[in-house]
Amino acid sequence: MALLITIGQMLSLSLWALVRMRLGGREMLRQVYETGNRSLLFVGITMAFIGMIGVYELASTMEAVLPEYSTLGAATLQGLTREMGPIMAGLLLATRVGTGMAAEIGSMQVSDQVDAMKLSSVDPVELLVLPRLFATSVASLGLAAVGTTIAFFSGMCVAWLGFSILPDTFMSLRFVVTADLVMGICKALVFGFTVPLVSCACGFLATGGSEGVGRATTRAVVLSSFIVIVEDALITYIGEVLS
Amino acid sequence: MTAAHPVARTVGLAKAFGAHQVLAGVTLELSEGRCTFVAGPSGTGKSVLVRHLVGLLKPDAGEVWYKDLRVDVLDEEALLGLRRRCVYVFQHPTLFDSMTVTENVALVVKYHKGVKAAAAEGLARAQLDRMGLSRLAESRPPELPAGEQKLVSLARALALEPETLILDEPTTGLDPYAAFEIDAHVRRLKELGVTLLVISHDLQSIRRLADEVVFLFDRKVRYEGGVDGFFHSADPVLDQFVHARVEGEI
């Protein structure tokens, strides 16, 4: 319950700060660099393997059932755009970035730095949460796009080398429609908003020294990953109903 | 004790954390322009008491007043005004690690005084200069020893030109020289007429600086009065504390 209240407060304070255009431009750019650029290698390598594994499994199934590969590339790209790109970006951000946020804010909370901000008229949500919210949303979108591209090309390599599917055949956009793109973008933005919101709330609720910070970090990664998956199911369902 | 011009007062203040009762019916008044030390064994609620004065904690029962303001019923927005006048310096320096010393001081000035970043930085540098800390301006807090971190923390508070300053164990954990340096700054503030409330069990600091002493023990005020009375009290608890005896109630 305390977590829900904290998330609600953070959300309303963030929106209020947004209305007043108090975005903290320099800090936001720093956070975009921290969450986006610094996650590129991690997301890139992970998505390369996801692409290779996904295409290998899909091609093996097609080989047994059809056997015909002309739709492999198009199906892969559609799945990556709608599903795997955004959700993997969300989950990887929860692991790499969310934990860092929970640990940093948790440490500040248990060492009275957050109270010191309040005493200094500095709104901790405006200074700590808002830049992270928007930076992570931007980063999530970018990472989903880059991750999808890398996974698609790594999958193409597996298709070519393992199943002799020519890149020209694999590289097909015919299944991907505007609705897939919109769904992918929506998911990336929502996950990019959820991860810092939940992680920062866990940090603010940390109590009891370094042990409390450890608990907050674990809670942040578990909860934000879980919520990302639930949101993914909801957005997919809503998308299907609307289309 | 009734202060002639009370700047802050608590009436029947009670606070518990879960089943642990920390304060039970604490009533005291702080005199304007005086240096009051709050002493007592560790865990007797000294920090809890003073955190009520700046609205960081809400009491379970009782009232907290700062001049004509009822602090315990103020919302966060209203508390900001109070916190510009009555500044609390934490026991730990609470400096922001990702910022330089100047940025740490400037951040508070910028938000509290509502000035532009460049002007706030200028005021921050001037404050550091006044306290002889210019050499630390571009350092980051983790690079500094504890004594210098506490001095920067004090500089950050003084940049707001408070009328009341609350210092939570300012000399705890410092070497004698660093403690003396902090005390020297406190003495200067006292001479300037700033109302000071210092939480400390540093008996040397109490001797050097205190006008009045409040001693907390067993959730209540055990002693409230002058420095001589504190050091020469017949109360066995005070006697044990002042002379650091092992045997006794503490």
Short mmCIF file of C-alpha atoms in Angstrom, two decimals:
data_model
loop_
_atom_site.label_atom_id
_atom_site.label_comp_id
_atom_site.label_asym_id
_atom_site.label_seq_id
_atom_site.Cartn_x
_atom_site.Cartn_y
_atom_site.Cartn_z
CA MET A 1 0.00 0.00 0.00
CA ALA A 2 2.83 2.40 0.95
CA LEU A 3 4.41 1.70 -2.45
CA LEU A 4 1.20 2.51 -4.30
CA ILE A 5 0.79 5.75 -2.34
CA THR A 6 4.41 6.73 -3.04
CA ILE A 7 4.02 5.95 -6.74
CA GLY A 8 0.81 8.02 -6.84
CA GLN A 9 2.48 10.95 -5.09
CA MET A 10 5.51 10.78 -7.37
CA LEU A 11 3.31 10.68 -10.44
CA SER A 12 1.24 13.69 -9.41
CA LEU A 13 4.30 15.70 -8.32
CA SER A 14 6.08 14.83 -11.58
CA LEU A 15 3.10 15.95 -13.63
CA TRP A 16 2.89 19.17 -11.60
CA ALA A 17 6.60 19.83 -12.17
CA LEU A 18 6.05 19.09 -15.85
CA VAL A 19 3.22 21.61 -16.02
CA ARG A 20 5.52 24.20 -14.48
CA MET A 21 8.19 23.23 -17.06
CA ARG A 22 10.69 22.39 -14.30
CA LEU A 23 12.37 19.61 -16.20
CA GLY A 24 16.00 20.06 -15.13
CA GLY A 25 17.41 19.97 -18.67
CA ARG A 26 21.07 19.26 -17.85
CA GLU A 27 20.24 16.48 -15.38
CA MET A 28 17.80 15.00 -17.87
CA LEU A 29 20.46 14.87 -20.59
CA ARG A 30 22.86 13.25 -18.12
CA GLN A 31 20.23 10.67 -17.29
CA VAL A 32 19.54 9.97 -20.97
CA TYR A 33 23.26 9.29 -21.36
CA GLU A 34 23.37 7.14 -18.21
CA THR A 35 20.29 5.09 -19.01
CA GLY A 36 20.46 5.04 -22.80
CA ASN A 37 24.02 5.23 -24.07
CA ARG A 38 25.44 3.20 -21.22
CA SER A 39 22.89 0.45 -21.75
CA LEU A 40 23.53 0.17 -25.49
CA LEU A 41 26.23 -2.49 -25.32
CA PHE A 42 24.31 -4.60 -22.80
CA VAL A 43 21.04 -4.34 -24.75
CA GLY A 44 22.79 -4.79 -28.11
CA ILE A 45 24.58 -8.00 -27.17
CA THR A 46 21.52 -9.44 -25.40
CA MET A 47 19.23 -8.63 -28.33
CA ALA A 48 21.73 -10.13 -30.80
CA PHE A 49 21.46 -13.44 -28.95
CA ILE A 50 17.66 -13.11 -28.62
CA GLY A 51 17.45 -12.59 -32.40
CA MET A 52 19.68 -15.60 -33.15
CA ILE A 53 17.84 -17.91 -30.75
CA GLY A 54 14.40 -16.73 -31.87
CA VAL A 55 15.09 -17.17 -35.57
CA TYR A 56 16.74 -20.56 -35.01
CA GLU A 57 13.70 -21.87 -33.09
CA LEU A 58 11.20 -20.37 -35.52
CA ALA A 59 13.06 -21.69 -38.57
CA SER A 60 13.36 -25.17 -36.98
CA THR A 61 9.59 -25.24 -36.40
CA MET A 62 8.87 -24.01 -39.93
CA GLU A 63 11.23 -26.63 -41.33
CA ALA A 64 9.29 -29.38 -39.54
CA VAL A 65 5.78 -28.07 -40.31
CA LEU A 66 5.73 -26.28 -43.67
CA PRO A 67 8.72 -26.53 -44.76
CA GLU A 68 8.82 -23.05 -46.28
CA TYR A 69 10.79 -20.02 -45.14
CA SER A 70 9.45 -17.10 -47.15
CA THR A 71 7.56 -15.63 -44.17
CA LEU A 72 10.35 -16.16 -41.61
CA GLY A 73 11.88 -12.68 -41.87
CA ALA A 74 8.54 -10.88 -41.92
CA ALA A 75 7.23 -12.86 -38.93
CA THR A 76 10.46 -12.24 -37.03
CA LEU A 77 10.32 -8.50 -37.65
CA GLN A 78 6.68 -8.31 -36.64
CA GLY A 79 7.33 -10.20 -33.40
CA LEU A 80 10.34 -8.05 -32.62
CA THR A 81 8.52 -4.79 -33.33
CA ARG A 82 5.35 -5.60 -31.40
CA GLU A 83 6.76 -7.68 -28.59
CA MET A 84 10.36 -8.68 -28.09
CA GLY A 85 12.03 -5.33 -28.81
CA PRO A 86 10.05 -3.24 -26.29
CA ILE A 87 9.68 -5.89 -23.59
CA MET A 88 13.34 -6.85 -23.65
CA ALA A 89 14.32 -3.17 -23.51
CA GLY A 90 11.95 -2.77 -20.53
CA LEU A 91 13.25 -5.82 -18.69
CA LEU A 92 16.88 -5.00 -19.38
CA LEU A 93 16.32 -1.43 -18.19
CA ALA A 94 14.68 -2.78 -15.02
CA THR A 95 17.77 -4.91 -14.41
CA ARG A 96 20.46 -2.44 -15.31
CA VAL A 97 18.93 0.97 -14.64
CA GLY A 98 16.10 0.34 -12.16
CA THR A 99 18.39 -1.32 -9.65
CA GLY A 100 20.81 1.58 -9.87
CA MET A 101 18.02 4.09 -9.28
CA ALA A 102 16.63 2.19 -6.29
CA ALA A 103 20.11 1.82 -4.78
CA GLU A 104 21.04 5.48 -5.32
CA ILE A 105 17.80 6.92 -3.96
CA GLY A 106 17.68 4.30 -1.20
CA SER A 107 21.17 5.31 -0.05
CA MET A 108 20.13 8.96 -0.09
CA GLN A 109 17.00 8.10 1.89
CA VAL A 110 18.76 6.16 4.65
CA SER A 111 21.54 8.76 4.93
CA ASP A 112 19.04 11.65 5.40
CA GLN A 113 19.92 13.26 2.04
CA VAL A 114 16.28 13.17 0.94
CA ASP A 115 15.21 14.89 4.16
CA ALA A 116 18.03 17.39 3.63
CA MET A 117 16.54 18.19 0.22
CA LYS A 118 13.11 18.77 1.75
CA LEU A 119 14.66 21.10 4.32
CA SER A 120 16.42 22.95 1.53
CA SER A 121 13.16 23.58 -0.39
CA VAL A 122 14.40 21.16 -3.02
CA ASP A 123 11.63 18.84 -4.13
CA PRO A 124 13.22 15.35 -4.25
CA VAL A 125 10.70 14.22 -6.88
CA GLU A 126 11.51 17.17 -9.12
CA LEU A 127 15.26 16.74 -8.71
CA LEU A 128 15.58 12.96 -8.62
CA VAL A 129 12.52 11.38 -10.23
CA LEU A 130 11.37 13.63 -13.05
CA PRO A 131 14.64 13.61 -15.05
CA ARG A 132 14.84 9.83 -14.66
CA LEU A 133 11.23 9.32 -15.76
CA PHE A 134 11.62 11.17 -19.00
CA ALA A 135 15.18 10.06 -19.69
CA THR A 136 14.27 6.41 -19.25
CA SER A 137 11.21 6.77 -21.50
CA VAL A 138 13.38 8.26 -24.25
CA ALA A 139 16.08 5.65 -23.65
CA SER A 140 13.55 2.81 -23.69
CA LEU A 141 12.23 3.91 -27.06
CA GLY A 142 15.73 4.20 -28.50
CA LEU A 143 16.90 0.93 -27.03
CA ALA A 144 13.82 -0.91 -28.29
CA ALA A 145 14.48 0.40 -31.81
CA VAL A 146 18.20 -0.39 -31.73
CA GLY A 147 17.58 -3.77 -30.06
CA THR A 148 14.95 -4.73 -32.63
CA THR A 149 17.32 -3.82 -35.49
CA ILE A 150 20.23 -5.76 -34.01
CA ALA A 151 18.06 -8.81 -33.24
CA PHE A 152 16.66 -8.76 -36.78
CA PHE A 153 20.10 -8.67 -38.41
CA SER A 154 21.59 -11.28 -36.08
CA GLY A 155 18.57 -13.50 -36.87
CA MET A 156 19.19 -12.90 -40.55
CA CYS A 157 22.74 -14.20 -40.15
CA VAL A 158 21.46 -17.38 -38.47
CA ALA A 159 18.83 -17.84 -41.21
CA TRP A 160 21.47 -17.43 -43.91
CA LEU A 161 24.20 -19.56 -42.35
CA GLY A 162 22.01 -22.20 -40.67
CA PHE A 163 19.09 -22.53 -43.07
CA SER A 164 20.46 -21.09 -46.33
CA ILE A 165 17.79 -18.36 -46.44
CA LEU A 166 19.10 -15.49 -48.52
CA PRO A 167 19.08 -12.03 -46.87
CA ASP A 168 16.90 -10.74 -49.72
CA THR A 169 14.24 -13.31 -48.82
CA PHE A 170 14.56 -12.75 -45.08
CA MET A 171 14.42 -8.99 -45.25
CA SER A 172 10.69 -8.57 -45.70
CA LEU A 173 8.44 -5.93 -44.17
CA ARG A 174 5.16 -7.33 -45.45
CA PHE A 175 3.70 -8.35 -42.04
CA VAL A 176 4.60 -5.15 -40.27
CA VAL A 177 1.76 -2.63 -40.33
CA THR A 178 1.28 0.75 -38.65
CA ALA A 179 -0.58 -0.86 -35.73
CA ASP A 180 2.50 -2.97 -34.92
CA LEU A 181 4.70 0.10 -34.89
CA VAL A 182 2.24 2.02 -32.71
CA MET A 183 2.01 -0.89 -30.29
CA GLY A 184 5.78 -1.21 -30.10
CA ILE A 185 6.22 2.51 -29.45
CA CYS A 186 3.45 2.56 -26.82
CA LYS A 187 4.95 -0.40 -25.01
CA ALA A 188 8.47 1.07 -25.03
CA LEU A 189 7.22 4.40 -23.67
CA VAL A 190 5.06 2.80 -20.96
CA PHE A 191 7.84 0.45 -19.84
CA GLY A 192 10.31 3.33 -19.88
CA PHE A 193 7.98 5.25 -17.59
CA THR A 194 7.19 2.31 -15.29
CA VAL A 195 10.72 1.19 -14.50
CA PRO A 196 11.96 4.49 -12.97
CA LEU A 197 8.62 5.14 -11.27
CA VAL A 198 8.62 1.81 -9.44
CA SER A 199 12.37 1.79 -8.80
CA CYS A 200 12.47 5.33 -7.40
CA ALA A 201 9.45 4.59 -5.18
CA CYS A 202 11.26 1.51 -3.80
CA GLY A 203 14.29 3.71 -3.14
CA PHE A 204 12.23 6.32 -1.28
CA LEU A 205 10.72 3.61 0.93
CA ALA A 206 14.12 2.18 1.92
CA THR A 207 14.71 2.03 5.67
CA GLY A 208 17.35 0.62 7.97
CA GLY A 209 20.79 1.22 6.48
CA SER A 210 22.60 -0.82 3.84
CA GLU A 211 20.40 -3.87 4.42
CA GLY A 212 17.35 -1.72 3.64
CA VAL A 213 19.00 -0.42 0.48
CA GLY A 214 19.66 -4.02 -0.61
CA ARG A 215 16.02 -4.92 0.02
CA ALA A 216 14.84 -1.86 -1.92
CA THR A 217 17.02 -2.81 -4.88
CA THR A 218 15.71 -6.38 -4.98
CA ARG A 219 12.15 -5.15 -4.61
CA ALA A 220 12.67 -2.66 -7.43
CA VAL A 221 13.88 -5.21 -9.97
CA VAL A 222 11.26 -7.82 -9.04
CA LEU A 223 8.33 -5.40 -9.02
CA SER A 224 9.26 -3.40 -12.09
CA SER A 225 9.90 -6.59 -14.14
CA PHE A 226 6.59 -8.02 -12.99
CA ILE A 227 4.68 -4.83 -13.76
CA VAL A 228 6.33 -4.55 -17.19
CA ILE A 229 5.12 -8.06 -18.05
CA VAL A 230 1.58 -7.34 -16.82
CA GLU A 231 1.51 -4.06 -18.77
CA ASP A 232 2.72 -5.90 -21.85
CA ALA A 233 -0.21 -8.31 -21.63
CA LEU A 234 -2.66 -5.45 -21.08
CA ILE A 235 -1.38 -3.33 -23.97
CA THR A 236 -1.39 -6.35 -26.28
CA TYR A 237 -4.98 -7.13 -25.29
CA ILE A 238 -6.10 -3.50 -25.71
CA GLY A 239 -4.29 -3.33 -29.06
CA GLU A 240 -6.04 -6.47 -30.28
CA VAL A 241 -9.45 -5.20 -29.14
CA LEU A 242 -8.94 -1.83 -30.82
CA SER A 243 -7.72 -3.35 -34.07
CA MET B 1 12.20 27.03 32.69
CA THR B 2 10.26 29.76 30.87
CA ALA B 3 12.22 31.67 28.27
CA ALA B 4 11.87 35.45 28.17
CA HIS B 5 11.41 35.47 24.39
CA PRO B 6 10.79 31.88 23.34
CA VAL B 7 11.68 31.32 19.70
CA ALA B 8 10.53 27.71 19.70
CA ARG B 9 8.65 25.58 22.16
CA THR B 10 7.16 22.15 22.55
CA VAL B 11 4.18 21.38 24.76
CA GLY B 12 3.62 17.80 25.97
CA LEU B 13 5.39 16.36 22.95
CA ALA B 14 5.06 12.58 22.57
CA LYS B 15 6.43 10.38 19.84
CA ALA B 16 6.65 6.61 19.40
CA PHE B 17 7.98 4.45 16.59
CA GLY B 18 5.87 1.31 16.72
CA ALA B 19 5.94 0.03 20.28
CA HIS B 20 9.04 2.07 21.11
CA GLN B 21 8.10 5.26 22.96
CA VAL B 22 10.87 7.79 22.33
CA LEU B 23 9.43 10.98 23.82
CA ALA B 24 6.68 11.24 26.44
CA GLY B 25 5.34 14.66 27.35
CA VAL B 26 8.37 16.82 26.55
CA THR B 27 7.77 20.50 27.26
CA LEU B 28 10.51 23.04 26.71
CA GLU B 29 11.17 26.53 25.45
CA LEU B 30 14.16 27.90 23.56
CA SER B 31 15.24 31.47 24.14
CA GLU B 32 15.88 33.85 21.27
CA GLY B 33 19.52 34.70 20.59
CA ARG B 34 20.80 32.07 23.03
CA CYS B 35 22.82 28.91 22.49
CA THR B 36 20.97 25.93 23.92
CA PHE B 37 22.55 22.50 24.05
CA VAL B 38 20.39 19.37 24.10
CA ALA B 39 22.37 16.60 25.76
CA GLY B 40 21.63 13.08 26.89
CA PRO B 41 22.70 9.49 26.42
CA SER B 42 22.49 7.98 22.93
CA GLY B 43 18.99 6.90 21.95
CA THR B 44 17.12 9.26 24.25
CA GLY B 45 15.37 11.06 21.41
CA LYS B 46 17.44 14.22 21.04
CA SER B 47 17.36 14.14 17.23
CA VAL B 48 13.72 13.06 17.27
CA LEU B 49 12.89 16.08 19.43
CA VAL B 50 14.55 18.64 17.19
CA ARG B 51 13.25 17.11 13.97
CA HIS B 52 9.79 18.07 15.21
CA LEU B 53 10.85 21.72 15.28
CA VAL B 54 11.37 21.81 11.49
CA GLY B 55 8.40 19.58 10.68
CA LEU B 56 10.39 16.55 9.63
CA LEU B 57 8.38 14.50 12.12
CA LYS B 58 4.80 14.88 13.28
CA PRO B 59 4.14 14.27 16.99
CA ASP B 60 1.72 11.62 18.22
CA ALA B 61 0.57 14.10 20.86
CA GLY B 62 1.45 17.63 21.93
CA GLU B 63 2.23 20.84 20.12
CA VAL B 64 5.27 22.32 18.44
CA TRP B 65 5.57 26.07 18.01
CA TYR B 66 8.08 28.28 16.22
CA LYS B 67 7.33 31.85 17.30
CA ASP B 68 3.65 32.25 16.36
CA LEU B 69 3.55 29.27 13.97
CA ARG B 70 2.02 25.97 15.04
CA VAL B 71 4.56 23.73 13.27
CA ASP B 72 2.94 20.33 13.78
CA VAL B 73 -0.15 21.23 11.72
CA LEU B 74 1.63 22.92 8.80
CA ASP B 75 1.62 21.28 5.37
CA GLU B 76 4.82 20.84 3.32
CA GLU B 77 4.26 24.07 1.39
CA ALA B 78 3.90 26.10 4.59
CA LEU B 79 6.87 24.35 6.16
CA LEU B 80 9.17 25.71 3.44
CA GLY B 81 8.80 29.21 4.86
CA LEU B 82 9.71 27.99 8.31
CA ARG B 83 12.69 26.06 7.01
CA ARG B 84 14.14 29.21 5.45
CA ARG B 85 14.21 30.83 8.87
CA CYS B 86 15.05 27.80 11.00
CA VAL B 87 17.72 25.64 9.36
CA TYR B 88 18.54 22.14 10.51
CA VAL B 89 22.02 20.67 9.94
CA PHE B 90 22.01 16.88 10.09
CA GLN B 91 24.42 14.77 12.11
CA HIS B 92 25.78 13.29 8.86
CA PRO B 93 26.85 15.92 6.33
CA THR B 94 24.05 14.93 3.81
CA LEU B 95 25.94 16.53 0.94
CA PHE B 96 25.02 15.42 -2.56
CA ASP B 97 27.87 13.26 -3.84
CA SER B 98 27.33 13.94 -7.53
CA MET B 99 27.79 17.70 -7.06
CA THR B 100 30.80 19.82 -6.23
CA VAL B 101 30.97 21.68 -2.91
CA THR B 102 29.94 24.93 -4.65
CA GLU B 103 27.01 23.23 -6.39
CA ASN B 104 25.89 21.73 -3.06
CA VAL B 105 25.74 25.16 -1.44
CA ALA B 106 24.33 26.85 -4.55
CA LEU B 107 21.49 24.34 -4.92
CA VAL B 108 20.04 25.27 -1.54
CA VAL B 109 20.49 29.00 -2.18
CA LYS B 110 18.85 28.70 -5.60
CA TYR B 111 15.75 26.93 -4.32
CA HIS B 112 15.35 28.74 -1.01
CA LYS B 113 16.05 32.25 -2.25
CA GLY B 114 14.59 31.72 -5.70
CA VAL B 115 17.61 33.18 -7.51
CA LYS B 116 19.11 32.15 -10.87
CA ALA B 117 21.77 29.43 -10.96
CA ALA B 118 24.65 31.84 -11.69
CA ALA B 119 23.66 34.18 -8.85
CA ALA B 120 23.25 31.23 -6.48
CA GLU B 121 26.73 30.02 -7.38
CA GLY B 122 28.13 33.48 -6.67
CA LEU B 123 26.47 33.55 -3.25
CA ALA B 124 27.70 30.03 -2.55
CA ARG B 125 31.29 30.98 -3.39
CA ALA B 126 31.03 34.06 -1.18
CA GLN B 127 29.80 31.91 1.72
CA LEU B 128 32.62 29.40 1.23
CA ASP B 129 35.08 32.28 1.14
CA ARG B 130 33.72 33.74 4.39
CA MET B 131 34.29 30.40 6.10
CA GLY B 132 37.76 29.93 4.60
CA LEU B 133 36.63 27.00 2.47
CA SER B 134 37.33 28.38 -1.02
CA ARG B 135 40.00 25.75 -1.58
CA LEU B 136 37.28 23.08 -1.46
CA ALA B 137 34.97 24.78 -3.97
CA GLU B 138 35.52 22.34 -6.83
CA SER B 139 35.93 19.19 -4.70
CA ARG B 140 33.26 16.55 -4.43
CA PRO B 141 32.08 15.53 -0.94
CA PRO B 142 33.44 11.93 -1.04
CA GLU B 143 36.95 13.36 -1.58
CA LEU B 144 36.80 15.33 1.70
CA PRO B 145 37.54 14.22 5.26
CA ALA B 146 34.65 14.17 7.76
CA GLY B 147 35.56 17.50 9.36
CA GLU B 148 35.57 19.36 6.05
CA GLN B 149 32.30 17.72 5.01
CA LYS B 150 30.71 19.00 8.22
CA LEU B 151 32.09 22.47 7.58
CA VAL B 152 30.65 22.47 4.05
CA SER B 153 27.34 21.28 5.49
CA LEU B 154 27.46 24.22 7.91
CA ALA B 155 28.35 26.60 5.07
CA ARG B 156 25.32 25.35 3.13
CA ALA B 157 23.08 26.12 6.10
CA LEU B 158 24.62 29.54 6.73
CA ALA B 159 24.25 30.56 3.09
CA LEU B 160 20.54 30.89 3.89
CA GLU B 161 21.27 33.42 6.67
CA PRO B 162 18.96 31.65 9.14
CA GLU B 163 17.60 33.30 12.27
CA THR B 164 17.74 29.94 14.08
CA LEU B 165 20.25 27.19 13.44
CA ILE B 166 19.86 23.63 14.69
CA LEU B 167 23.03 21.56 14.70
CA ASP B 168 22.75 17.82 15.23
CA GLU B 169 25.95 16.50 16.84
CA PRO B 170 28.23 18.83 14.89
CA THR B 171 31.46 17.62 16.48
CA THR B 172 30.74 13.89 16.84
CA GLY B 173 33.41 11.74 15.20
CA LEU B 174 35.77 14.64 14.52
CA ASP B 175 39.35 15.08 15.65
CA PRO B 176 39.86 17.76 18.34
CA TYR B 177 41.10 20.36 15.85
CA ALA B 178 38.13 19.91 13.48
CA ALA B 179 35.76 20.01 16.47
CA PHE B 180 37.40 23.22 17.67
CA GLU B 181 37.01 24.75 14.20
CA ILE B 182 33.28 23.93 14.18
CA ASP B 183 32.94 25.38 17.67
CA ALA B 184 34.70 28.56 16.51
CA HIS B 185 32.09 29.02 13.78
CA VAL B 186 29.29 28.39 16.27
CA ARG B 187 30.81 30.99 18.60
CA ARG B 188 30.85 33.56 15.78
CA LEU B 189 27.18 32.85 15.05
CA LYS B 190 26.39 33.26 18.72
CA GLU B 191 28.07 36.64 18.70
CA LEU B 192 25.97 37.60 15.68
CA GLY B 193 22.83 36.86 17.68
CA VAL B 194 21.71 33.75 15.82
CA THR B 195 19.55 31.48 17.98
CA LEU B 196 21.38 28.17 18.25
CA LEU B 197 20.16 24.74 19.24
CA VAL B 198 22.93 22.17 19.38
CA ILE B 199 22.49 18.46 20.02
CA SER B 200 25.68 17.16 21.50
CA HIS B 201 27.22 15.06 24.18
CA ASP B 202 30.55 16.77 23.70
CA LEU B 203 31.06 18.17 27.22
CA GLN B 204 33.91 20.43 26.07
CA SER B 205 31.64 22.08 23.50
CA ILE B 206 28.94 22.54 26.14
CA ARG B 207 31.45 24.23 28.47
CA ARG B 208 32.78 26.43 25.65
CA LEU B 209 29.52 27.53 24.06
CA ALA B 210 26.31 26.75 25.91
CA ASP B 211 24.10 29.37 27.53
CA GLU B 212 21.51 26.80 28.51
CA VAL B 213 21.41 23.01 28.66
CA VAL B 214 18.50 20.63 28.24
CA PHE B 215 19.19 17.05 29.37
CA LEU B 216 16.93 14.31 28.05
CA PHE B 217 16.64 11.00 29.83
CA ASP B 218 14.02 8.27 29.89
CA ARG B 219 11.77 9.99 27.30
CA LYS B 220 11.55 13.23 29.28
CA VAL B 221 13.41 16.43 30.09
CA ARG B 222 15.51 15.62 33.15
CA TYR B 223 17.30 18.95 33.45
CA GLU B 224 16.78 22.36 31.91
CA GLY B 225 18.86 25.28 33.03
CA GLY B 226 22.28 26.93 33.11
CA VAL B 227 25.65 25.38 32.36
CA ASP B 228 26.95 25.52 35.94
CA GLY B 229 23.85 23.78 37.25
CA PHE B 230 24.30 21.08 34.62
CA PHE B 231 27.89 20.34 35.52
CA HIS B 232 27.35 20.54 39.27
CA SER B 233 23.94 18.91 39.59
CA ALA B 234 23.22 16.62 42.53
CA ASP B 235 21.03 14.47 40.25
CA PRO B 236 22.78 11.07 40.09
CA VAL B 237 21.92 10.63 36.40
CA LEU B 238 23.46 13.98 35.43
CA ASP B 239 26.41 13.29 37.69
CA GLN B 240 26.98 9.94 35.99
CA PHE B 241 26.73 11.54 32.51
CA VAL B 242 28.97 14.50 33.28
CA HIS B 243 31.65 12.39 34.99
CA ALA B 244 31.30 9.43 32.58
CA ARG B 245 30.80 6.90 35.36
CA VAL B 246 30.01 3.33 34.38
CA GLU B 247 27.77 2.56 37.36
CA GLY B 248 24.34 4.15 37.45
CA GLU B 249 20.97 4.40 35.77
CA ILE B 250 22.27 5.29 32.29
#
